[in-house]
Amino acid sequence: MEMVVMVVLVLIVLVLIVIEVVVVVMVVLVGMEVVMVVLVMVVVMYIVVMVLRVTVVVVMVVVMVMEVVVVVIVVVIVMVVMVIKWGWW
């Protein structure tokens, strides 16, 4: 799960870098009128990246919580089975 998240993050970052390079090239080719648009795009992209990072952190936390919950459930089930099998004492 964590590996998948990391791979997705890397891919997203690579895509963003490519987009920024393309944008810079376009600015050089088209001229300076586009600079404001580019700045807005870059700001938006950084906001998106921040949101993605927060999302990834949330996902990691959720995964950890799920793992803990699963462990707790397994322990509870084992306890119940043992109690049913051998009684309280």
Coordinates of C-alpha atoms in Angstrom, one line a residue:
M1 CA 0.0 0.0 0.0
E2 CA 2.7 2.5 1.0
M3 CA 4.7 1.5 -2.1
V4 CA 1.8 2.2 -4.4
V5 CA 1.3 5.6 -2.7
M6 CA 5.0 6.5 -3.2
V7 CA 4.9 5.4 -6.9
V8 CA 1.8 7.5 -7.5
L9 CA 3.5 10.5 -5.8
V10 CA 6.6 10.2 -7.9
L11 CA 4.6 9.9 -11.1
I12 CA 2.5 13.0 -10.1
V13 CA 5.7 15.0 -9.4
L14 CA 7.3 13.9 -12.7
V15 CA 4.1 15.0 -14.6
L16 CA 4.1 18.4 -12.8
I17 CA 7.8 18.9 -13.7
V18 CA 7.1 18.1 -17.4
I19 CA 4.1 20.5 -17.4
E20 CA 6.3 23.2 -15.9
V21 CA 9.0 22.7 -18.5
V22 CA 6.4 22.7 -21.3
V23 CA 4.9 25.9 -19.9
V24 CA 8.4 27.6 -19.7
V25 CA 9.1 26.6 -23.3
M26 CA 5.8 28.0 -24.4
V27 CA 6.5 31.3 -22.6
V28 CA 9.9 31.5 -24.4
L29 CA 8.2 30.8 -27.8
V30 CA 5.0 32.8 -27.4
G31 CA 6.2 35.8 -25.4
M32 CA 5.8 37.5 -22.1
E33 CA 2.0 38.0 -22.2
V34 CA 1.6 34.4 -21.0
V35 CA 3.8 34.9 -17.9
M36 CA 0.9 35.8 -15.7
V37 CA -1.1 32.8 -16.8
V38 CA 1.9 30.6 -16.2
L39 CA 2.4 32.1 -12.7
V40 CA -1.2 31.3 -11.9
M41 CA -0.8 27.8 -13.2
V42 CA 2.3 27.2 -11.2
V43 CA 0.6 28.5 -8.0
V44 CA -2.4 26.2 -8.7
M45 CA -0.1 23.3 -9.3
Y46 CA 1.8 23.9 -6.0
I47 CA -1.6 24.1 -4.2
V48 CA -2.6 20.8 -5.9
V49 CA 0.7 19.2 -4.8
M50 CA 0.2 20.4 -1.2
V51 CA -3.3 18.9 -1.2
L52 CA -2.0 15.7 -2.6
R53 CA 0.7 15.5 0.1
V54 CA -2.0 16.1 2.8
T55 CA -4.1 13.4 1.1
V56 CA -1.2 11.0 1.1
V57 CA -0.5 11.6 4.8
V58 CA -4.2 11.1 5.5
V59 CA -4.1 7.8 3.5
M60 CA -1.0 6.6 5.3
V61 CA -2.7 7.4 8.7
V62 CA -5.9 5.6 7.6
V63 CA -3.8 2.6 6.5
M64 CA -2.0 2.5 9.9
V65 CA -5.3 2.9 11.8
M66 CA -6.8 0.1 9.7
E67 CA -3.8 -2.2 10.5
V68 CA -4.2 -1.4 14.2
V69 CA -8.0 -2.1 14.0
V70 CA -7.4 -5.4 12.2
V71 CA -4.9 -6.4 14.9
V72 CA -7.3 -5.4 17.7
I73 CA -10.2 -7.3 16.0
V74 CA -8.0 -10.5 15.6
V75 CA -6.9 -10.3 19.3
V76 CA -10.6 -9.8 20.4
I77 CA -11.7 -12.8 18.2
V78 CA -8.9 -15.0 19.7
M79 CA -9.8 -14.0 23.2
V80 CA -13.5 -14.7 22.6
V81 CA -12.6 -18.1 21.0
M82 CA -10.4 -19.0 24.0
V83 CA -13.1 -17.9 26.5
I84 CA -15.7 -20.0 24.7
K85 CA -13.3 -23.0 24.4
W86 CA -12.0 -23.0 28.0
G87 CA -14.3 -20.8 29.9
W88 CA -13.3 -17.7 32.0
W89 CA -11.1 -19.7 34.4

